[in-house]
DNA sequence: GCATAAAGTTAGTCTAGGCTAACAATCTGC
DNA sequence: GCAGATTGTTAGCCTAGACTAACTTTATGC
């Protein structure tokens, strides 16, 4: 269908499903990107509840570095998606599902961070990179990161 | 200003600029995310020009796993941003700036990929994860990845 | 307990990035 | 050289995620 198909007749070693894999990889990244924000939010909300006793929109806004209306709209989506519950003018609570996701995210975040630190990265850069990388590591990669961090 | 300020009076060990760093980290991730798509496109366009002789929208669409109109719109943005040039119904060319970005992206992609492979990851998963991670590694992290991959 | 400050909401705007449907141009094979 | 297939464009729709402006509610301090 695409040019590759007949090009492969000439190809030496590349396997015939390379194009598919590319599209799949990009698709996987797009999916991951769709969940990034939700992951960061529930992770932060869990942390705020733990450290401050409650998760207030104003604190979420400060830590996320966005404005209050942006937080409000995002919380609306999280509620719609069953990750949090909220009442008007009150602070935010995680549902069971939200709590489970938060736990998983914190776990991932910590492994990625520990891994970067164990590679020798300074903590500020490690924190910044971990915040982005954490959403793009598969289970398999995470396991390798954890193993490496542990035996360092 | 936020609750943290006076909370810090009670705090044990966390340093006082933690909140700022968090917001900065999230901001950095948001910025990185804005460039992800452009980076993947120019990298792919460069690759298509190299392997096929030209970069046709239909091939970009296939490899990216999106529809032709999506590609058309994205190419419009890339042209607007000075990364490519194009004429109606013709294939796409990189500007100097686009070529430079493509080169840099390919470089980053390769280092991340080699790094993941050298950690012991299978190549399919490595390719998928690299496609996402590459946009979130700082120069510093990249250098550590490269060093690790080389001495493995 | 009330005035004011702080926090939260709502409405409206914008861009990116995805899609489908419909149409236009180009390429290909005969 | 033209019919049909392929490719590309355009228009229009949608959601996410950002913002400002304006308003309402809640919390605070005196
Ligand atoms: Mn993150
Ligand atoms: Mn995180
Ligand atoms: Mn990528
Ligand atoms: Mn890439």
CSV table of C-alpha atoms (C1' of nucleotides) and ligand atoms in Angstrom, one decimal:
chain,number,residue,atom,x,y,z
A,1,UNK,CA,0.0,0.0,0.0
A,2,UNK,CA,2.6,2.5,1.0
A,3,UNK,CA,5.8,2.7,-1.0
A,4,UNK,CA,7.5,0.4,1.6
A,5,UNK,CA,5.7,-2.7,0.3
A,6,UNK,CA,7.5,-2.9,-2.9
A,7,UNK,CA,10.7,-1.3,-1.6
A,8,UNK,CA,11.0,-4.3,0.7
A,9,UNK,CA,11.8,-6.4,-2.3
A,10,UNK,CA,15.1,-4.5,-2.5
A,11,UNK,CA,15.6,-4.4,1.3
A,12,UNK,CA,18.5,-6.2,2.8
A,13,UNK,CA,17.9,-6.8,6.5
A,14,UNK,CA,15.1,-4.5,7.9
A,15,UNK,CA,12.2,-6.6,8.9
A,16,UNK,CA,9.0,-6.1,6.9
A,17,UNK,CA,6.9,-4.8,9.8
A,18,UNK,CA,9.1,-1.8,10.6
A,19,UNK,CA,6.5,0.7,9.4
A,20,UNK,CA,3.8,-0.8,11.5
A,21,UNK,CA,6.0,-0.6,14.6
A,22,UNK,CA,6.7,3.0,14.0
A,23,UNK,CA,3.0,3.9,13.8
A,24,UNK,CA,2.4,1.7,16.9
A,25,UNK,CA,5.2,3.5,18.8
A,26,UNK,CA,3.9,6.9,17.9
A,27,UNK,CA,0.4,5.8,18.8
A,28,UNK,CA,1.6,4.5,22.2
A,29,UNK,CA,3.3,7.9,22.8
A,30,UNK,CA,0.1,9.7,21.9
A,31,UNK,CA,-1.9,7.6,24.4
A,32,UNK,CA,0.7,8.1,27.1
A,33,UNK,CA,0.5,11.9,26.5
A,34,UNK,CA,-3.2,11.8,27.0
A,35,UNK,CA,-2.8,10.5,30.5
A,36,UNK,CA,0.2,12.6,31.6
A,37,UNK,CA,-1.8,15.4,33.1
A,38,UNK,CA,-4.2,13.2,35.0
A,39,UNK,CA,-1.2,11.2,36.4
A,40,UNK,CA,0.5,14.3,37.6
A,41,UNK,CA,-2.6,15.7,39.1
A,42,UNK,CA,-3.6,12.6,41.1
A,43,UNK,CA,0.0,12.1,42.2
A,44,UNK,CA,0.1,15.7,43.4
A,45,UNK,CA,-3.3,15.5,45.0
A,46,UNK,CA,-2.3,12.4,47.0
A,47,UNK,CA,0.9,14.1,48.1
A,48,UNK,CA,-1.0,17.2,49.2
A,49,UNK,CA,-3.5,15.1,51.1
A,50,UNK,CA,-0.7,13.4,52.8
A,51,UNK,CA,1.4,16.4,53.7
A,52,UNK,CA,-1.2,19.1,54.1
A,53,UNK,CA,-4.2,17.0,55.2
A,54,UNK,CA,-6.2,18.2,52.2
A,55,UNK,CA,-5.8,19.1,48.5
A,56,UNK,CA,-6.9,22.6,47.8
A,57,UNK,CA,-7.1,23.9,44.2
A,58,UNK,CA,-5.0,26.9,45.1
A,59,UNK,CA,-2.1,24.6,46.2
A,60,UNK,CA,-2.6,22.4,43.1
A,61,UNK,CA,-2.3,25.5,41.0
A,62,UNK,CA,0.8,26.8,42.7
A,63,UNK,CA,2.6,23.4,42.5
A,64,UNK,CA,1.5,22.8,38.9
A,65,UNK,CA,2.4,26.3,37.9
A,66,UNK,CA,-0.9,27.1,36.3
A,67,UNK,CA,-3.8,29.4,37.0
A,68,UNK,CA,-6.9,28.5,39.2
A,69,UNK,CA,-9.3,28.3,36.3
A,70,UNK,CA,-7.0,25.8,34.5
A,71,UNK,CA,-7.1,23.7,37.7
A,72,UNK,CA,-10.8,24.0,37.9
A,73,UNK,CA,-11.3,22.8,34.4
A,74,UNK,CA,-8.9,19.9,34.8
A,75,UNK,CA,-10.5,18.8,38.1
A,76,UNK,CA,-13.7,18.7,36.2
A,77,UNK,CA,-12.3,16.2,33.8
A,78,UNK,CA,-10.7,14.2,36.5
A,79,UNK,CA,-14.1,14.0,38.3
A,80,UNK,CA,-15.8,13.1,35.1
A,81,UNK,CA,-13.3,10.3,34.6
A,82,UNK,CA,-13.9,8.9,38.1
A,83,UNK,CA,-10.5,9.8,39.6
A,84,UNK,CA,-11.6,12.4,42.1
A,85,UNK,CA,-14.7,13.6,43.9
A,86,UNK,CA,-15.4,17.2,44.8
A,87,UNK,CA,-18.0,19.5,46.1
A,88,UNK,CA,-18.2,23.2,45.2
A,89,UNK,CA,-15.8,25.4,47.1
A,90,UNK,CA,-14.3,22.4,48.9
A,91,UNK,CA,-11.1,20.6,48.6
A,92,UNK,CA,-10.6,17.5,46.4
A,93,UNK,CA,-10.7,13.8,47.3
A,94,UNK,CA,-9.4,10.8,45.4
A,95,UNK,CA,-11.7,8.0,44.5
A,96,UNK,CA,-10.4,4.4,44.9
A,97,UNK,CA,-9.4,4.4,41.3
A,98,UNK,CA,-7.7,7.8,41.7
A,99,UNK,CA,-5.8,6.6,44.8
A,100,UNK,CA,-4.7,3.5,42.9
A,101,UNK,CA,-3.5,5.5,40.0
A,102,UNK,CA,-1.7,8.0,42.3
A,103,UNK,CA,0.1,5.2,44.1
A,104,UNK,CA,1.2,3.7,40.8
A,105,UNK,CA,2.4,7.0,39.6
A,106,UNK,CA,4.3,7.8,42.8
A,107,UNK,CA,5.9,4.4,42.5
A,108,UNK,CA,7.0,5.0,38.9
A,109,UNK,CA,8.1,8.5,39.7
A,110,UNK,CA,10.3,7.3,42.5
A,111,UNK,CA,11.9,4.6,40.5
A,112,UNK,CA,12.7,6.9,37.6
A,113,UNK,CA,14.1,9.5,40.0
A,114,UNK,CA,16.2,7.1,41.9
A,115,UNK,CA,17.5,5.7,38.7
A,116,UNK,CA,18.5,9.1,37.4
A,117,UNK,CA,20.2,9.9,40.6
A,118,UNK,CA,22.0,6.7,40.7
A,119,UNK,CA,23.3,7.4,37.2
A,120,UNK,CA,25.0,10.5,38.7
A,121,UNK,CA,22.5,13.2,37.8
A,122,UNK,CA,22.1,16.2,40.1
A,123,UNK,CA,18.9,16.2,42.0
A,124,UNK,CA,17.3,19.2,40.4
A,125,UNK,CA,17.8,18.0,36.8
A,126,UNK,CA,16.8,14.5,37.9
A,127,UNK,CA,13.5,15.8,39.3
A,128,UNK,CA,12.8,17.8,36.1
A,129,UNK,CA,13.6,14.9,33.8
A,130,UNK,CA,11.8,12.3,35.9
A,131,UNK,CA,8.6,14.5,35.7
A,132,UNK,CA,8.6,14.0,32.0
A,133,UNK,CA,10.1,10.5,31.6
A,134,UNK,CA,7.9,8.8,34.2
A,135,UNK,CA,5.0,8.9,31.7
A,136,UNK,CA,6.9,7.1,29.0
A,137,UNK,CA,8.5,4.1,30.7
A,138,UNK,CA,7.0,0.7,30.1
A,139,UNK,CA,6.8,-1.9,32.9
A,140,UNK,CA,9.8,-3.6,31.4
A,141,UNK,CA,11.9,-0.5,31.4
A,142,UNK,CA,10.8,0.4,34.9
A,143,UNK,CA,12.0,-3.0,36.1
A,144,UNK,CA,15.4,-2.5,34.6
A,145,UNK,CA,15.6,1.0,36.1
A,146,UNK,CA,14.7,-0.4,39.5
A,147,UNK,CA,17.3,-3.1,39.2
A,148,UNK,CA,20.0,-0.7,38.2
A,149,UNK,CA,19.2,1.8,40.9
A,150,UNK,CA,19.2,-1.0,43.5
A,151,UNK,CA,22.5,-2.6,42.6
A,152,UNK,CA,24.3,0.8,42.4
B,1,UNK,CA,1.8,33.2,50.0
B,2,UNK,CA,0.7,29.6,49.7
B,3,UNK,CA,0.2,27.5,52.8
B,4,UNK,CA,3.7,26.2,52.5
B,5,UNK,CA,5.3,29.3,53.7
B,6,UNK,CA,4.1,29.0,57.3
B,7,UNK,CA,3.9,25.3,57.1
B,8,UNK,CA,7.7,25.3,56.7
B,9,UNK,CA,8.0,26.5,60.2
B,10,UNK,CA,6.9,23.0,61.2
B,11,UNK,CA,8.7,21.2,58.4
B,12,UNK,CA,11.6,18.8,59.2
B,13,UNK,CA,14.0,18.5,56.3
B,14,UNK,CA,12.4,19.6,53.0
B,15,UNK,CA,14.2,22.6,51.6
B,16,UNK,CA,12.1,25.8,51.3
B,17,UNK,CA,12.2,26.1,47.5
B,18,UNK,CA,10.6,22.7,46.8
B,19,UNK,CA,7.3,24.3,45.6
B,20,UNK,CA,9.1,26.5,43.1
B,21,UNK,CA,11.0,23.6,41.7
B,22,UNK,CA,7.9,21.6,41.3
B,23,UNK,CA,6.2,24.3,39.3
B,24,UNK,CA,9.4,24.8,37.3
B,25,UNK,CA,9.6,21.1,36.5
B,26,UNK,CA,6.0,20.9,35.4
B,27,UNK,CA,6.5,24.0,33.3
B,28,UNK,CA,9.5,22.5,31.7
B,29,UNK,CA,7.5,19.3,30.9
B,30,UNK,CA,4.7,21.4,29.3
B,31,UNK,CA,7.2,23.2,27.2
B,32,UNK,CA,8.8,19.9,26.1
B,33,UNK,CA,5.4,18.6,25.2
B,34,UNK,CA,4.7,21.5,22.9
B,35,UNK,CA,7.7,20.6,20.8
B,36,UNK,CA,7.3,16.8,20.8
B,37,UNK,CA,5.2,16.6,17.7
B,38,UNK,CA,7.4,19.0,15.7
B,39,UNK,CA,10.5,17.0,16.7
B,40,UNK,CA,9.0,13.7,15.6
B,41,UNK,CA,7.8,15.2,12.3
B,42,UNK,CA,11.1,16.7,11.3
B,43,UNK,CA,13.0,13.6,12.4
B,44,UNK,CA,10.7,11.5,10.3
B,45,UNK,CA,10.8,13.8,7.3
B,46,UNK,CA,14.6,13.8,7.3
B,47,UNK,CA,14.5,10.0,7.5
B,48,UNK,CA,12.1,9.8,4.6
B,49,UNK,CA,14.1,12.1,2.5
B,50,UNK,CA,17.1,10.0,3.2
B,51,UNK,CA,15.6,6.6,2.5
B,52,UNK,CA,12.9,7.4,-0.1
B,53,UNK,CA,14.4,10.5,-1.7
B,54,UNK,CA,11.4,12.6,-0.7
B,55,UNK,CA,9.0,13.1,2.1
B,56,UNK,CA,5.4,12.6,1.0
B,57,UNK,CA,2.5,13.4,3.3
B,58,UNK,CA,1.0,10.0,2.6
B,59,UNK,CA,4.1,8.3,4.0
B,60,UNK,CA,4.3,10.6,6.9
B,61,UNK,CA,0.7,9.8,7.7
B,62,UNK,CA,1.4,6.0,7.5
B,63,UNK,CA,4.5,6.1,9.7
B,64,UNK,CA,3.0,8.5,12.2
B,65,UNK,CA,-0.2,6.5,12.3
B,66,UNK,CA,-2.5,9.5,11.7
B,67,UNK,CA,-4.8,10.5,8.9
B,68,UNK,CA,-3.8,12.7,5.9
B,69,UNK,CA,-5.7,15.8,7.0
B,70,UNK,CA,-4.0,15.6,10.4
B,71,UNK,CA,-0.6,15.6,8.6
B,72,UNK,CA,-1.7,18.5,6.4
B,73,UNK,CA,-2.6,20.6,9.3
B,74,UNK,CA,0.6,19.8,11.2
B,75,UNK,CA,2.7,20.5,8.2
B,76,UNK,CA,1.0,23.9,8.0
B,77,UNK,CA,2.2,24.6,11.5
B,78,UNK,CA,5.7,23.4,10.8
B,79,UNK,CA,5.8,25.6,7.7
B,80,UNK,CA,4.5,28.6,9.7
B,81,UNK,CA,7.3,27.9,12.3
B,82,UNK,CA,10.0,27.9,9.7
B,83,UNK,CA,10.9,24.2,10.0
B,84,UNK,CA,9.8,23.1,6.5
B,85,UNK,CA,8.8,24.5,3.1
B,86,UNK,CA,6.2,23.0,0.9
B,87,UNK,CA,4.3,23.7,-2.3
B,88,UNK,CA,0.8,22.5,-2.9
B,89,UNK,CA,0.6,18.8,-3.9
B,90,UNK,CA,4.3,18.5,-3.7
B,91,UNK,CA,6.4,16.7,-1.1
B,92,UNK,CA,8.0,18.4,1.9
B,93,UNK,CA,11.4,19.9,2.4
B,94,UNK,CA,13.3,20.9,5.5
B,95,UNK,CA,14.6,24.4,6.0
B,96,UNK,CA,18.1,24.8,7.5
B,97,UNK,CA,16.5,25.2,10.8
B,98,UNK,CA,14.4,22.1,10.3
B,99,UNK,CA,17.3,20.1,9.2
B,100,UNK,CA,19.3,21.2,12.3
B,101,UNK,CA,16.4,20.2,14.6
B,102,UNK,CA,16.1,16.9,12.8
B,103,UNK,CA,19.7,16.1,13.2
B,104,UNK,CA,19.6,17.0,16.9
B,105,UNK,CA,16.5,14.8,17.4
B,106,UNK,CA,17.9,11.9,15.6
B,107,UNK,CA,21.0,12.2,17.7
B,108,UNK,CA,19.0,12.2,20.9
B,109,UNK,CA,16.7,9.4,19.7
B,110,UNK,CA,19.7,7.2,18.9
B,111,UNK,CA,21.4,7.8,22.2
B,112,UNK,CA,18.3,7.1,24.2
B,113,UNK,CA,17.6,4.0,22.1
B,114,UNK,CA,21.2,2.7,22.4
B,115,UNK,CA,21.0,3.4,26.1
B,116,UNK,CA,17.8,1.4,26.6
B,117,UNK,CA,19.2,-1.5,24.6
B,118,UNK,CA,22.4,-1.5,26.6
B,119,UNK,CA,20.3,-1.8,29.7
B,120,UNK,CA,19.0,-5.0,28.3
B,121,UNK,CA,15.6,-4.0,26.9
B,122,UNK,CA,14.2,-5.8,23.9
B,123,UNK,CA,14.4,-3.7,20.8
B,124,UNK,CA,10.6,-3.3,20.2
B,125,UNK,CA,10.0,-2.0,23.7
B,126,UNK,CA,13.2,0.1,23.5
B,127,UNK,CA,12.0,1.7,20.3
B,128,UNK,CA,8.6,2.5,21.8
B,129,UNK,CA,9.9,3.9,25.1
B,130,UNK,CA,12.7,5.9,23.3
B,131,UNK,CA,10.0,7.6,21.1
B,132,UNK,CA,8.5,9.1,24.2
B,133,UNK,CA,11.6,9.5,26.5
B,134,UNK,CA,13.7,11.3,23.9
B,135,UNK,CA,11.7,14.5,24.3
B,136,UNK,CA,12.2,14.6,28.1
B,137,UNK,CA,15.9,14.1,28.5
B,138,UNK,CA,18.1,17.1,29.4
B,139,UNK,CA,21.6,17.6,27.9
B,140,UNK,CA,23.0,16.4,31.1
B,141,UNK,CA,21.0,13.2,31.2
B,142,UNK,CA,21.7,12.5,27.6
B,143,UNK,CA,25.4,12.7,28.3
B,144,UNK,CA,25.1,10.2,31.1
B,145,UNK,CA,23.0,7.9,28.8
B,146,UNK,CA,25.7,8.1,26.1
B,147,UNK,CA,28.5,7.4,28.5
B,148,UNK,CA,26.7,4.4,29.9
B,149,UNK,CA,25.8,3.0,26.5
B,150,UNK,CA,29.4,3.4,25.4
B,151,UNK,CA,31.1,1.7,28.3
B,152,UNK,CA,28.6,-1.2,28.3
C,1,DG,C1',-20.1,40.3,63.1
C,2,DC,C1',-18.4,42.6,59.3
C,3,DA,C1',-15.1,44.3,56.0
C,4,DT,C1',-11.7,42.6,53.4
C,5,DA,C1',-8.7,39.2,51.6
C,6,DA,C1',-8.3,34.8,49.7
C,7,DA,C1',-10.0,31.1,47.2
C,8,DG,C1',-13.1,29.2,43.9
C,9,DT,C1',-16.2,29.3,39.9
C,10,DT,C1',-18.0,30.7,35.4
C,11,DA,C1',-17.8,32.5,31.0
C,12,DG,C1',-15.4,33.2,27.1
C,13,DT,C1',-11.1,33.0,24.1
C,14,DC,C1',-7.3,30.7,21.9
C,15,DT,C1',-4.2,27.0,19.9
C,16,DA,C1',-2.9,22.2,19.1
C,17,DG,C1',-4.0,18.1,17.4
C,18,DG,C1',-7.1,14.6,16.3
C,19,DC,C1',-11.1,13.1,13.2
C,20,DT,C1',-14.6,12.6,8.8
C,21,DA,C1',-16.6,14.0,4.5
C,22,DA,C1',-16.1,16.0,0.3
C,23,DC,C1',-13.6,17.6,-3.3
C,24,DA,C1',-9.3,18.5,-6.3
C,25,DA,C1',-5.0,17.4,-8.3
C,26,DT,C1',-1.7,14.2,-9.7
C,27,DC,C1',0.0,9.7,-11.2
C,28,DT,C1',-0.4,5.3,-13.6
C,29,DG,C1',-1.5,1.7,-16.6
C,30,DC,C1',-3.3,0.6,-20.5
D,1,DG,C1',-4.1,10.5,-23.6
D,2,DC,C1',-7.5,9.2,-20.5
D,3,DA,C1',-10.0,6.5,-16.8
D,4,DG,C1',-9.4,5.2,-12.4
D,5,DA,C1',-6.5,5.0,-8.4
D,6,DT,C1',-3.9,7.5,-5.4
D,7,DT,C1',-2.7,11.4,-3.1
D,8,DG,C1',-3.5,16.0,-1.2
D,9,DT,C1',-6.5,19.7,0.3
D,10,DT,C1',-10.2,22.0,2.5
D,11,DA,C1',-14.0,22.6,5.6
D,12,DG,C1',-15.9,21.6,9.6
D,13,DC,C1',-16.2,19.3,14.0
D,14,DC,C1',-14.4,17.9,18.5
D,15,DT,C1',-11.6,17.7,23.0
D,16,DA,C1',-7.8,19.1,25.9
D,17,DG,C1',-5.5,22.4,28.1
D,18,DA,C1',-4.0,26.9,28.6
D,19,DC,C1',-5.3,32.0,29.6
D,20,DT,C1',-8.0,36.6,31.4
D,21,DA,C1',-11.9,38.9,33.3
D,22,DA,C1',-15.6,39.1,36.2
D,23,DC,C1',-18.1,37.3,39.7
D,24,DT,C1',-19.3,34.5,44.1
D,25,DT,C1',-18.2,32.1,48.1
D,26,DT,C1',-15.6,31.3,52.0
D,27,DA,C1',-12.1,32.5,55.5
D,28,DT,C1',-9.7,35.9,58.4
D,29,DG,C1',-8.7,39.6,61.3
D,30,DC,C1',-10.0,43.1,64.0
E,1,LIG,MN1,5.1,13.9,35.5
E,2,LIG,MN1,5.4,12.7,38.9
E,3,LIG,MN1,9.4,10.8,19.7
E,4,LIG,MN1,12.2,10.0,17.6
